[in-house]
Coordinates of C-alpha atoms (C1' of nucleotides) in Angstrom, one line a residue:
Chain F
X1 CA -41.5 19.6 6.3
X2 CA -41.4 18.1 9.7
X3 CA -44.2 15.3 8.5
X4 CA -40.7 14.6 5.7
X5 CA -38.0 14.4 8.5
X6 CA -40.0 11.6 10.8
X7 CA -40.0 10.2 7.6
X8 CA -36.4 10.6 7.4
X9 CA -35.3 9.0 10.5
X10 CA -37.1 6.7 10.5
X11 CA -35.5 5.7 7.0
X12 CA -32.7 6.6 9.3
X13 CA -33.8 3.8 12.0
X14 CA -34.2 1.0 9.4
X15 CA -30.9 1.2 7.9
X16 CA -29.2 1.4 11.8
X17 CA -31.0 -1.8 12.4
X18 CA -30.3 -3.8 9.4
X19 CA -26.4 -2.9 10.2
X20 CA -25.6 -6.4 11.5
X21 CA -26.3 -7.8 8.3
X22 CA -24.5 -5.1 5.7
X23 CA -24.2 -6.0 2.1
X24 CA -22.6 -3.5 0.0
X25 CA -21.5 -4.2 -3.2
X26 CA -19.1 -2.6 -6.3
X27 CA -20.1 -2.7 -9.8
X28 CA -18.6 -1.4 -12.4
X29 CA -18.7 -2.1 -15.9
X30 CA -16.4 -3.2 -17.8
X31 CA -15.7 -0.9 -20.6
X32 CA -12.6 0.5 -19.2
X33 CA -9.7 0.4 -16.5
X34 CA -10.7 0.9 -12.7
X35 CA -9.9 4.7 -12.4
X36 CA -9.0 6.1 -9.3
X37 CA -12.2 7.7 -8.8
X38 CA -13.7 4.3 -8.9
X39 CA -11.5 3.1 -6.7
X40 CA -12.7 5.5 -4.3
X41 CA -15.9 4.5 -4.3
X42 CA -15.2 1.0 -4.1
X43 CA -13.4 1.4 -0.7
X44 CA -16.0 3.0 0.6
X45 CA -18.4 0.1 -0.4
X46 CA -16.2 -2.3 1.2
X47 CA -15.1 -0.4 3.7
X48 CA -18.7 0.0 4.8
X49 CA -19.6 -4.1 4.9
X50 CA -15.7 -4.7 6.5
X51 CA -16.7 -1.9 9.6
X52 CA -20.4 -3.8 9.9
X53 CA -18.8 -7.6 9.6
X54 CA -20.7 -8.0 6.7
X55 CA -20.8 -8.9 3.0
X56 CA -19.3 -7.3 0.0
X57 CA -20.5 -8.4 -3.6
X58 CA -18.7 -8.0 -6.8
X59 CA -20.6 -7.8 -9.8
X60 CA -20.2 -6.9 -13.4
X61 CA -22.1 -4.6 -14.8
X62 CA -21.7 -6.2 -18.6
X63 CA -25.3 -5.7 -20.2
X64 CA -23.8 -2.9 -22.6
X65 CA -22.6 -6.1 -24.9
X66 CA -21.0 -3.4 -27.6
X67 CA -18.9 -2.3 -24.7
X68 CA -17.9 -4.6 -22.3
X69 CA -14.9 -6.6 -22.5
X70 CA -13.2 -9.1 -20.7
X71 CA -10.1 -7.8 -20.5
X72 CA -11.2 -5.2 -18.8
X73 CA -13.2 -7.3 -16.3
X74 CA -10.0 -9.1 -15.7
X75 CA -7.9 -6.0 -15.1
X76 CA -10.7 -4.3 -13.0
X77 CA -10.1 -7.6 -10.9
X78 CA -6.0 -6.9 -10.9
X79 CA -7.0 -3.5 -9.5
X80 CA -9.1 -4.4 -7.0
X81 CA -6.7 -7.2 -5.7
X82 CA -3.9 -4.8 -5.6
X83 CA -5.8 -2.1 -3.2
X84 CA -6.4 -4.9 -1.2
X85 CA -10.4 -5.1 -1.4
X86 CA -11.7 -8.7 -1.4
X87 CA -15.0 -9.7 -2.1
X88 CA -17.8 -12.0 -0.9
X89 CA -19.1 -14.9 -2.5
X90 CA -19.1 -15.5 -6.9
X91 CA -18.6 -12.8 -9.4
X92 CA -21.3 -11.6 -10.4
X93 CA -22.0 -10.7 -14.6
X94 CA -25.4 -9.5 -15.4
X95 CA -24.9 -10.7 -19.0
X96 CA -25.5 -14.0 -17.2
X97 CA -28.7 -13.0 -15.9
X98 CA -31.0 -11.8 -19.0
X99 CA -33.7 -14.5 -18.5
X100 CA -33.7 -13.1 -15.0
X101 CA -34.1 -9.4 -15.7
X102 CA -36.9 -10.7 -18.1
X103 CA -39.0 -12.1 -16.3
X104 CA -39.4 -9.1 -14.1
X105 CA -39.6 -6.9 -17.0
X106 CA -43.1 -9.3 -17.5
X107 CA -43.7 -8.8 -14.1
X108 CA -44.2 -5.2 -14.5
X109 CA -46.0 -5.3 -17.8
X110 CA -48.3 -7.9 -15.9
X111 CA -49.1 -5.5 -13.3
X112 CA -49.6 -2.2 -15.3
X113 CA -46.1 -0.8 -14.5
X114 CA -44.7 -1.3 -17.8
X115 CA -45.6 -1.2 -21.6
X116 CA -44.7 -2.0 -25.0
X117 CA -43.2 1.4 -27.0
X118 CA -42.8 1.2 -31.2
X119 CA -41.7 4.8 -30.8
X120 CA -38.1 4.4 -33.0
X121 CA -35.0 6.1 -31.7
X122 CA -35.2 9.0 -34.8
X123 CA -39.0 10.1 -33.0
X124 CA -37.4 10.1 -29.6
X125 CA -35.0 12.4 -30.6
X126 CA -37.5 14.7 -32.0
X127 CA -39.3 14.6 -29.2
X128 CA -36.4 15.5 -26.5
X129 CA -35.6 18.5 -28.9
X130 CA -38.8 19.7 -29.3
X131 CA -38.7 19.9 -25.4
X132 CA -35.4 21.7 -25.5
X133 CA -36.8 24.2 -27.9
X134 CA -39.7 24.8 -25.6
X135 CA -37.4 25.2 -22.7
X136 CA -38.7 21.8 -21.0
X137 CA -36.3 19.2 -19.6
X138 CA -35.9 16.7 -22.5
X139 CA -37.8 13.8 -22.7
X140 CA -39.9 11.1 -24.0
X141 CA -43.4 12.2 -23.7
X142 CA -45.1 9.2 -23.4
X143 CA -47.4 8.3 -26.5
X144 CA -47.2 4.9 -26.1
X145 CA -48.4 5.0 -22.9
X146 CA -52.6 3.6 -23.3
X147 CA -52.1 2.1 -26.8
X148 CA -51.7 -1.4 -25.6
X149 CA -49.4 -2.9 -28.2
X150 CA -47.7 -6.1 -27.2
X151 CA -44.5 -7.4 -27.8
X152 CA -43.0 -7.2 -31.6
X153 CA -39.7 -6.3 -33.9
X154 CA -38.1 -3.1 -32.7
X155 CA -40.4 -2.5 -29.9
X156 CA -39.0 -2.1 -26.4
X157 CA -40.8 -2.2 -22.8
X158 CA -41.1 1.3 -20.7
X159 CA -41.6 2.0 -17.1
X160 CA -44.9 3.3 -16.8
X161 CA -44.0 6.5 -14.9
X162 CA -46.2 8.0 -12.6
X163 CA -47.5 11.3 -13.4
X164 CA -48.1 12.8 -10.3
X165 CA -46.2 12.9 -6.9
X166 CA -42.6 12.8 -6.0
X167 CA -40.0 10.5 -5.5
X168 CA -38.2 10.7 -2.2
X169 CA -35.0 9.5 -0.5
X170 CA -32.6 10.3 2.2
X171 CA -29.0 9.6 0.8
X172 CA -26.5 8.2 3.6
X173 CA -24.1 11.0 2.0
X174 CA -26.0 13.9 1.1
X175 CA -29.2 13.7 3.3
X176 CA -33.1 13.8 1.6
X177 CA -33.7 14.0 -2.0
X178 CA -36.8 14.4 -3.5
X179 CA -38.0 14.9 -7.0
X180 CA -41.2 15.3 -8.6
X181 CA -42.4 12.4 -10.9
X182 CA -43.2 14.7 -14.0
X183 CA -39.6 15.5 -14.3
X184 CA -38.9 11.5 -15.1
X185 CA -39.4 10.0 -18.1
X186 CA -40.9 6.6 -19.1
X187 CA -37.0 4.9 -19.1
X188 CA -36.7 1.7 -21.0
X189 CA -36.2 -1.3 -19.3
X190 CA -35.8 -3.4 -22.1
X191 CA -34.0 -2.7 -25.3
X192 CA -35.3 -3.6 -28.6
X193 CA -32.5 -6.3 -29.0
X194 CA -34.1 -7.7 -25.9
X195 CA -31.2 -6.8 -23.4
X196 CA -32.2 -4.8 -20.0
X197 CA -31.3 -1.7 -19.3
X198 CA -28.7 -0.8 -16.6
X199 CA -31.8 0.8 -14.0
X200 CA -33.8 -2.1 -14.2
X201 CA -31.0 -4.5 -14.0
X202 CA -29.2 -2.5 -11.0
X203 CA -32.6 -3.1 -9.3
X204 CA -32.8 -6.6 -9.8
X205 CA -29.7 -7.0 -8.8
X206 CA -29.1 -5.1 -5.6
X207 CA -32.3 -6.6 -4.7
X208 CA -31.7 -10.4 -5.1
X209 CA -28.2 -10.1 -3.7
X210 CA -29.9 -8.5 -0.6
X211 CA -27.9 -5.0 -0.9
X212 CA -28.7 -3.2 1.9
X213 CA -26.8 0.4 1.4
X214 CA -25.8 1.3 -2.3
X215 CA -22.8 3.0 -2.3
X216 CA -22.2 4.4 -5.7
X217 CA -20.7 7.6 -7.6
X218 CA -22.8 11.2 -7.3
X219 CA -23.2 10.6 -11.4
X220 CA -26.2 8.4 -10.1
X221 CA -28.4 10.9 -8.1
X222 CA -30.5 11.6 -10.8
X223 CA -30.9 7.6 -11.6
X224 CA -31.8 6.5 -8.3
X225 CA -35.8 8.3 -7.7
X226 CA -36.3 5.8 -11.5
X227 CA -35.0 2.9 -9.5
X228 CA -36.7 3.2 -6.3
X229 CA -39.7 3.8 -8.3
X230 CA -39.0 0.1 -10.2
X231 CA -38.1 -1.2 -6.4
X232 CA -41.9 0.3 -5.3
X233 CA -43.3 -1.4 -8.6
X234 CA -41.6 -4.5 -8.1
X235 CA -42.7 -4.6 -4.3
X236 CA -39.7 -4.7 -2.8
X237 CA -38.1 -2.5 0.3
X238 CA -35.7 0.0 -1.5
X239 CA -32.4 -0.1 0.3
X240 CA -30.6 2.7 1.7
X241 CA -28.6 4.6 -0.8
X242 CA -24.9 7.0 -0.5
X243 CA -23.8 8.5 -3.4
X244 CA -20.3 9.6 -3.1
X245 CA -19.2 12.9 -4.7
X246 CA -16.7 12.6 -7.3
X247 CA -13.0 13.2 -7.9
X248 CA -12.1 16.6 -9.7
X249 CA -8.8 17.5 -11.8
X250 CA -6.3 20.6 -10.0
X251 CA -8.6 22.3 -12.7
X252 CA -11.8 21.7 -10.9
X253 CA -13.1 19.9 -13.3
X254 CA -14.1 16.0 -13.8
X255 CA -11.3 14.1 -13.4
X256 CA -9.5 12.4 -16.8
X257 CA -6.9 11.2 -18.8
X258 CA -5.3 15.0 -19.4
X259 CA -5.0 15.2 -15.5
X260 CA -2.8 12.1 -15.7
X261 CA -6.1 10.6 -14.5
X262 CA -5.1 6.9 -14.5
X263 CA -6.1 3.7 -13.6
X264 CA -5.4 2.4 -10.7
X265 CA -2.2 -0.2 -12.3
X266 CA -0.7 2.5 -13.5
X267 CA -0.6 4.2 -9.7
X268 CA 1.9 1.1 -9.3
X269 CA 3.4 1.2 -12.9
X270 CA 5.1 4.7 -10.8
X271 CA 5.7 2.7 -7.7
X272 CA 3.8 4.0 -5.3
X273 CA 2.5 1.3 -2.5
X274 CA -1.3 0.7 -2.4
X275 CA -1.6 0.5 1.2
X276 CA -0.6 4.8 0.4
X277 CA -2.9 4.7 -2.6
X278 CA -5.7 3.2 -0.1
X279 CA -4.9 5.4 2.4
X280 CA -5.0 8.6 0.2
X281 CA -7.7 7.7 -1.2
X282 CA -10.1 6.7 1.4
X283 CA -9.3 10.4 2.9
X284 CA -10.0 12.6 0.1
X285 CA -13.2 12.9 0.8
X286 CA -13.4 10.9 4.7
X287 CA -12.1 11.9 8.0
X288 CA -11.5 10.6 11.5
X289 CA -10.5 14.3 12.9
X290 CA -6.8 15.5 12.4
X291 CA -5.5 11.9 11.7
X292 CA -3.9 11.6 8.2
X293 CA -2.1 7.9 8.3
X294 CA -4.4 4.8 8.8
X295 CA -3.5 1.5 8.7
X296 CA -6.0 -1.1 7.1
X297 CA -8.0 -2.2 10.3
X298 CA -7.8 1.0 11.6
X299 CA -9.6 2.1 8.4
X300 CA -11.7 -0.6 9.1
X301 CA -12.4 -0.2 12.8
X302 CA -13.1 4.0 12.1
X303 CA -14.8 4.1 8.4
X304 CA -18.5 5.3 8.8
X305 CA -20.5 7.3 5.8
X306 CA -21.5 10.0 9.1
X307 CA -18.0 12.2 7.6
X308 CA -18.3 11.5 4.2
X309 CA -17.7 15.0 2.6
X310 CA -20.2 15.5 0.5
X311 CA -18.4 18.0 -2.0
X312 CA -16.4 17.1 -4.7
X313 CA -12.4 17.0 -4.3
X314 CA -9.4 17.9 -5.8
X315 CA -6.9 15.1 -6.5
X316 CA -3.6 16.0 -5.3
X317 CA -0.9 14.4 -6.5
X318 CA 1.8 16.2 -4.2
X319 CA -0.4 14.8 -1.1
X320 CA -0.2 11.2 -2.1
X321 CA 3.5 11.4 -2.9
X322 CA 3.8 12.7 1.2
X323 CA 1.4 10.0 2.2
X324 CA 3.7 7.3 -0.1
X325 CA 6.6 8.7 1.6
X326 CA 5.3 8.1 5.0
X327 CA 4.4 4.7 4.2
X328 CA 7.9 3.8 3.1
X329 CA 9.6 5.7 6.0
X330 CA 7.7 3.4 8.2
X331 CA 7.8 0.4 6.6
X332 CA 10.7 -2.3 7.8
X333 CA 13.6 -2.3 5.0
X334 CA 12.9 -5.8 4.2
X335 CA 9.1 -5.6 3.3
X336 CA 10.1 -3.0 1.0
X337 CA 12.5 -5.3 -0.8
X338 CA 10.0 -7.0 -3.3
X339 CA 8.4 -3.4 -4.5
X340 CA 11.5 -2.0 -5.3
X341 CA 12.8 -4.5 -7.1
X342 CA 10.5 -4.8 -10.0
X343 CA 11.9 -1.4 -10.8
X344 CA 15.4 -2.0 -10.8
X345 CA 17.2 -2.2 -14.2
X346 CA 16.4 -5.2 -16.2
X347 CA 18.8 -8.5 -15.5
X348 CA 20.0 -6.4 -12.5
X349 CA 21.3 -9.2 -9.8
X350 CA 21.2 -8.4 -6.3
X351 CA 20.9 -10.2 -2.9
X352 CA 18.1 -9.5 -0.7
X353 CA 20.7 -9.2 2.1
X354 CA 22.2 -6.0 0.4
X355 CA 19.4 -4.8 -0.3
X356 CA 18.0 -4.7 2.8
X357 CA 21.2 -2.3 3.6
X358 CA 20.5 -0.2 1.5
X359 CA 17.0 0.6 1.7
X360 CA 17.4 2.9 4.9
X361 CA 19.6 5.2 2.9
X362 CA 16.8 5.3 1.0
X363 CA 13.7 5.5 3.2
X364 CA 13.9 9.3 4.0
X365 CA 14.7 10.5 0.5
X366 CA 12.6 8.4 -2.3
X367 CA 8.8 9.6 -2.6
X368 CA 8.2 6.2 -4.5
X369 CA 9.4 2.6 -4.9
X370 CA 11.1 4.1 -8.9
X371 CA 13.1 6.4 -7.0
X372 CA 14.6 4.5 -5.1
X373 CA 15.4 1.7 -7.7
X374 CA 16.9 5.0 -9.7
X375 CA 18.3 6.3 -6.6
X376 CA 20.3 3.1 -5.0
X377 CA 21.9 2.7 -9.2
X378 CA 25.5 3.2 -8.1
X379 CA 25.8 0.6 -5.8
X380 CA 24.5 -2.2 -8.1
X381 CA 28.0 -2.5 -10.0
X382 CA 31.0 -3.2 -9.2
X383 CA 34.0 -0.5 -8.3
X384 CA 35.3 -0.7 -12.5
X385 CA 31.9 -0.4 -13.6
X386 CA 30.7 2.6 -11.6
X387 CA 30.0 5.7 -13.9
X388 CA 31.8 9.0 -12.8
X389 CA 29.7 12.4 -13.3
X390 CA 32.8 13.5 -15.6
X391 CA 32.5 17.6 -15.1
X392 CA 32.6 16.4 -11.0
X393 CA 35.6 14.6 -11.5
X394 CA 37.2 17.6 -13.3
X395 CA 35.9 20.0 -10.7
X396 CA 36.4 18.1 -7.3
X397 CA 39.6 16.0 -8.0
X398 CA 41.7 18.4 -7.3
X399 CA 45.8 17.5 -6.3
X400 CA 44.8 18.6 -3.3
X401 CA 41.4 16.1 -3.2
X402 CA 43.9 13.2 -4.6
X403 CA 46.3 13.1 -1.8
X404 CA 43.7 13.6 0.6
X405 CA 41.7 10.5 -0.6
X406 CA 45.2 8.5 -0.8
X407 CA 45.5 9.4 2.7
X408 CA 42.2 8.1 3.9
X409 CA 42.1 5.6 2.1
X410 CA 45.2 4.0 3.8
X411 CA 44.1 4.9 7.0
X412 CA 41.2 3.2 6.4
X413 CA 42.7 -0.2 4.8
X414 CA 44.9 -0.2 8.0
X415 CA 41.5 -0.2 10.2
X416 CA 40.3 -3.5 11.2
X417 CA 37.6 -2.0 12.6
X418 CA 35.6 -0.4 9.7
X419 CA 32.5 0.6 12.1
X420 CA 31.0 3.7 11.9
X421 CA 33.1 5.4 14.8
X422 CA 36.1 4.1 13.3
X423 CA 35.3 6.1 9.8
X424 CA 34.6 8.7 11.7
X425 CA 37.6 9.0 14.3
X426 CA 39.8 8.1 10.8
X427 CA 38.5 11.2 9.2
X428 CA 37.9 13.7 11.4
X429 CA 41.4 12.8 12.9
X430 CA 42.5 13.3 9.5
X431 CA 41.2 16.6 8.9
X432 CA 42.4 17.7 12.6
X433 CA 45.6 17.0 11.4
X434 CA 46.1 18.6 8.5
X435 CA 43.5 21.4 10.0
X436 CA 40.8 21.2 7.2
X437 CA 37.4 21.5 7.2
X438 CA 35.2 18.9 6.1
X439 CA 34.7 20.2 2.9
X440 CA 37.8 19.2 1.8
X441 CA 37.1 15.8 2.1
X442 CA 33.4 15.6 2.0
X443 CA 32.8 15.9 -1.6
X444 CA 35.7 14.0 -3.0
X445 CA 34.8 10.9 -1.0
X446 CA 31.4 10.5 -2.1
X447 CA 32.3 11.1 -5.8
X448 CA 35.0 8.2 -5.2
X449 CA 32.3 6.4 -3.5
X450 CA 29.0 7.3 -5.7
X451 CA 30.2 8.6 -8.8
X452 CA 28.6 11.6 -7.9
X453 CA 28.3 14.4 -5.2
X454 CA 25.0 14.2 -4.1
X455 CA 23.8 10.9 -3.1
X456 CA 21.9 9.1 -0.5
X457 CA 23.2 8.2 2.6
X458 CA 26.1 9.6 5.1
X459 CA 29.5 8.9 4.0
X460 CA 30.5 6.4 7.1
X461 CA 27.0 4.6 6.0
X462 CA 27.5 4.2 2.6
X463 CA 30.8 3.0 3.3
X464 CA 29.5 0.5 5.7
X465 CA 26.9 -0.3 3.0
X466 CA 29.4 -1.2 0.8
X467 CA 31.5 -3.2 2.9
X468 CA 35.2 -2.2 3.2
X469 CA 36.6 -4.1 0.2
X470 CA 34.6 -2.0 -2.0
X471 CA 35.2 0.7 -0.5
X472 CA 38.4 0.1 -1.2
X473 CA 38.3 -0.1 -4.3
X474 CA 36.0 2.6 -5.4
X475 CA 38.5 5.2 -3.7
X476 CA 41.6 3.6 -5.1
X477 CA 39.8 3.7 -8.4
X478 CA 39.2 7.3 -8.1
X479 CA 42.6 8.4 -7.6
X480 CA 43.8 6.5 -11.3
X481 CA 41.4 9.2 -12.3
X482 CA 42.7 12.3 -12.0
Chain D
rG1 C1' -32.5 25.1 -21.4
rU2 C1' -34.7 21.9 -17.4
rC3 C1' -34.0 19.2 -13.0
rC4 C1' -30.7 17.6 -9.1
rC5 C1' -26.3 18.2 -6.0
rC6 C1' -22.5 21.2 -3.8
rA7 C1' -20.0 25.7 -1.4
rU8 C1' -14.3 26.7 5.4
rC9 C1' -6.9 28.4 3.8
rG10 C1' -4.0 27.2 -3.2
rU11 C1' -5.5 21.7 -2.0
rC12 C1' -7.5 17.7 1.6
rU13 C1' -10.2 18.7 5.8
rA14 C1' -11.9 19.7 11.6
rG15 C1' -15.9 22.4 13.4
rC16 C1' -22.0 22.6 11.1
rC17 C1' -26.9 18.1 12.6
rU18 C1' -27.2 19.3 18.9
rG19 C1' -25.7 28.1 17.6
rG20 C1' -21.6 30.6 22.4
rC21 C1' -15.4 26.6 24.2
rC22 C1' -13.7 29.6 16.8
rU23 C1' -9.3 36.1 17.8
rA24 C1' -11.8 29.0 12.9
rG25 C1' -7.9 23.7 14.4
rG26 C1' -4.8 20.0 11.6
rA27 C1' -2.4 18.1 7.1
rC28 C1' -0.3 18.8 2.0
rA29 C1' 2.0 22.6 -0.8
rC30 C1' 4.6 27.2 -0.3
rC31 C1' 8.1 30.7 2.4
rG32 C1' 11.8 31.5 6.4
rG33 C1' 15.0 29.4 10.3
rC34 C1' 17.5 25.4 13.0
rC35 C1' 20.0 20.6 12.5
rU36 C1' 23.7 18.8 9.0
rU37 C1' 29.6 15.8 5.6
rU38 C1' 25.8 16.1 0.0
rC39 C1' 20.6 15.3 -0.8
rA40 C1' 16.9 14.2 2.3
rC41 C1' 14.5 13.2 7.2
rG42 C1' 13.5 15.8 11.6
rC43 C1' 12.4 20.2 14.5
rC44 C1' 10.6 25.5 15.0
rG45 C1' 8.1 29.5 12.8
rG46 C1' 5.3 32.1 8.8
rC47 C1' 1.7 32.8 4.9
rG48 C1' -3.4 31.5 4.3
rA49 C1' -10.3 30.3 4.5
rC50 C1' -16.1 30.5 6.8
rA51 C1' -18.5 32.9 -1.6
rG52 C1' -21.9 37.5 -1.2
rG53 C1' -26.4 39.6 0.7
rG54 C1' -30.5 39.5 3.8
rG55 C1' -32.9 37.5 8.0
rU56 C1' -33.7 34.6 13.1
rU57 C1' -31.0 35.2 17.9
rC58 C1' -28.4 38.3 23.5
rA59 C1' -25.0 35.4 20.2
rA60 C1' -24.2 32.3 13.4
rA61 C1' -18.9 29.2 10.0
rU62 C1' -23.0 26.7 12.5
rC63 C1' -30.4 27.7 11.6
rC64 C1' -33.7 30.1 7.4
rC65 C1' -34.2 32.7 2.6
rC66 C1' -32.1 34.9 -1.8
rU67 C1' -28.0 35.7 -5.1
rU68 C1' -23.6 34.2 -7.2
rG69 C1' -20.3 30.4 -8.5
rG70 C1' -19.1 25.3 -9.4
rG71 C1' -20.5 20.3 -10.7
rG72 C1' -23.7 16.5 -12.4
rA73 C1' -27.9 14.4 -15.1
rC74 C1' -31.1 14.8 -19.0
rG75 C1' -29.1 7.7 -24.0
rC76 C1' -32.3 1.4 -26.8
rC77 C1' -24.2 4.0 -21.7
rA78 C1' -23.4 2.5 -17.0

RNA sequence: GUCCCCAUCGUCUAGCCUGGCCUAGGACACCGGCCUUUCACGCCGGCGACAGGGGUUCAAAUCCCCUUGGGGACGCCA
């Protein structure tokens, strides 16, 4: 035990010491969107090289030919450039790498650490369920092992397990992991179709791109003792590994589509901002103390896999719409402007300069960029456009409402002021007049003004929002009503 | 079934490595109140957790063991 943790730190040492040249590196595959749980561990790859100043590599994980499509390469790409996360150097796709792959796969059949299998896929089976039956962990059990056979139809290559000992390493996330050797099987490195398979290509890979920490889902534990066996065949220093636990459902279980587990483009298909998805994400599952809002550099400057959780967690969705909401709270009203328009009604037409009124209405009370495109709808048209919530109109135009608003609304075409203390001193001088409470006035005006009675924004500021003209307009339009 | 991983409020977590400052802190959610011209924002307060059992120790959320519970892997997928 104590000979295993001076082994441990000093595993511990090497990785410290390599930290001024960090490369970390994503790779998915593409047979589907980036999901969010993906995304996760992506940012923590990249956020891992950004903290260090070093590199992080891209590469596609396409040797599953059946599978992989470049459509979904292409919007894994879209995904990754809407969170933000840039990459280092080319893209990388493994089905570009074969002969590559190959020649290692030699390699080890050269040096005894691999070997030709005719076992057919049908045997195999029988094999793992004869194991099942007998209460053994399933697997192949190695017949092909000493019979020599070379290279033919069908046949595919095997790793040339060892039988005895264990396989050791101390994860960045979860600590020291060992296995014993017996419970692996001979894995195949090469397909009968000739393609690699994903552990011997993953080796190859992380190990000619000089990937010094793998940072990769928990889904993986089980594959890594096989690869740092390959990376100890091969000769080569195994790098240090951090498996990141994954993303569960509010049901506790793996995260999917029934969750609304989505891919990342549809997180802005509902309009939240990815600096908030980033920001969400990167702590579910990370902390720097009690702080819950980090900028990008700050996430930068702070990340380190020391607090990593290393449970699984819950996705919230009622915590990212708060983080969203803090995001566009602090946000200026113009940078805003782009987002929210891509949700406003098709062939709607709107300056930037109104706009960027409007948004602070809307900064306190939208949870998402939708909202407030859905929430800002009434002052988009034009006075004999705007739609009146009919029962409202029946209920709060009142006689009494009518003359009120014809009231106000002369006092406030004979203001050449029309600043917020002018609205106000017009209105509450009106009401200390004719001794009235603000309810009197409060919801007819804002029907005049919305359509509605519950809308964004203080009166005074949505009339100032709307510029006196329309103001105008809307309350002399409201009176024709009743 | 076998192996591996995990375990603090409903949720995300701080604290755990380096026992005492923990009558366990923060945030989301929830509930109440204040503010208020709607709805929000904001402010104040409340509810609420060390899975269980054994050890070790003067002292355990923190170290060790067992149990239970959850998850993952067991593919010519990645």
């Amino acid at each position: 035990m104590r000979l295993f943790q001076l082994y441990a730190f000093s595993q511990q040492l090497s990785g410290d010491f390599s930290m001024s040249n960090t490369i970390t590196r994503f790779a998915p595959s593409p047979t589907g969107h980036l999901h969010i749980g993906g995304a996760r561990t992506a940012l923590f790859s990249w956020l891992l090289a950004r903290h260090n100043g070093g590199k992080f590599v891209l590469r596609i994980e396409d040797t599953d030919q059946k599978r992989s499509t470049q459509e979904y390469t292409d919007a894994i790409l879209e995904s990754m450039k809407w969170l933000g996360m840039d990459w280092d150097g080319e893209l990388m796709y493994q089905s570009e790498r074969f002969d590559l792959y190959n020649s290692y796969i030699d390699k080890l059949i050269e040096t005894g650490h691999a070997y030709w299998c005719d076992c057919t896929s049908e045997q195999v089976d029988a094999m793992r369920e004869k194991a099942m039956k007998e209460k053994r962990k399933p697997k192949y059990d190695g017949s092909c092992r000493e019979k020599n056979i070379g290279p033919g139809e069908n046949r595919v290559v095997r790793f040339k397990t060892p039988i005895e000992g264990r396989t050791s390493f101390n994860d960045m996330i979860k600590g020291p992991i060992t296995v014993e050797n017996i419970e692996l099987d001979d894995m195949i490195l090469r397909r009968s179709d000739g393609a690699p398979t994903y552990n011997l290509a993953v080796v190859v890979d992380d190990h000619t791109m000089g990937v010094t920490q793998v940072v990769r889902g928990d889904d993986h534990i089980n594959n890594t003792p096989r690869q740092v066996l390959i990376y100890k065949a091969l000769g080569w220093d195994v790098p240090r590994f951090g498996h990141v636990p994954m993303i569960l459902g509010p049901d506790k279980k793996k995260l999917s589509k029934r969750h609304g587990a989505l891919s990342v483009m549809e997180y802005q298909k509902m309009g939240y901002l990815p600096e908030a998805v980033v920001n969400y994400l990167v702590r579910l599952g990370w902390s720097h103390g009690d702080q819950e809002i980090f900028s990008k550099d700050e996430l930068i400057e702070l990340f380190n896999t020391e607090h990593l959780g290393n449970s699984a967690s819950v996705f919230d969705t009622k915590k990212l719409d708060w983080v969203n909401c803090e995001y566009i709270k602090a946000k200026a009203p113009a940078e805003l402007i782009p987002g929210m328009r891509s949700f406003l009604p098709e062939g709607t037409e709107v300056a930037d300069e109104y706009l960027e009124k409007i948004i602070p209405l809307l900064q306190p009370r939208a949870t998402n960029y939708k909202e407030m495109a859905d929430m800002c709808d009434f002052f988009l048209v034009s006075a004999d456009e705007l739609k009146y919530d009919e029962k409202n109109v029946e209920k709060v135009l009142t006689p009494e409402a009518i003359d009120h608003l014809k009231e106000i609304t002369a006092k406030i075409e004979a203001d050449s002021e029309f600043s917020h203390d002018s609205l106000e001193a017009i209105h509450k001088g009106y009401l200390e007049e004719k001794e009235l409470k603000f309810k009197a006035i409060g919801q007819p005006v804002r029907l005049a003004l919305c359509g509605k009675i519950q809308s964004p924004g203080g009166l005074y500021d949505l009339m100032l929002v709307l510029g006196k003209d329309e103001t105008l307009a809307r309350m002399k339009k409201t009176i024709t009503l009743a």
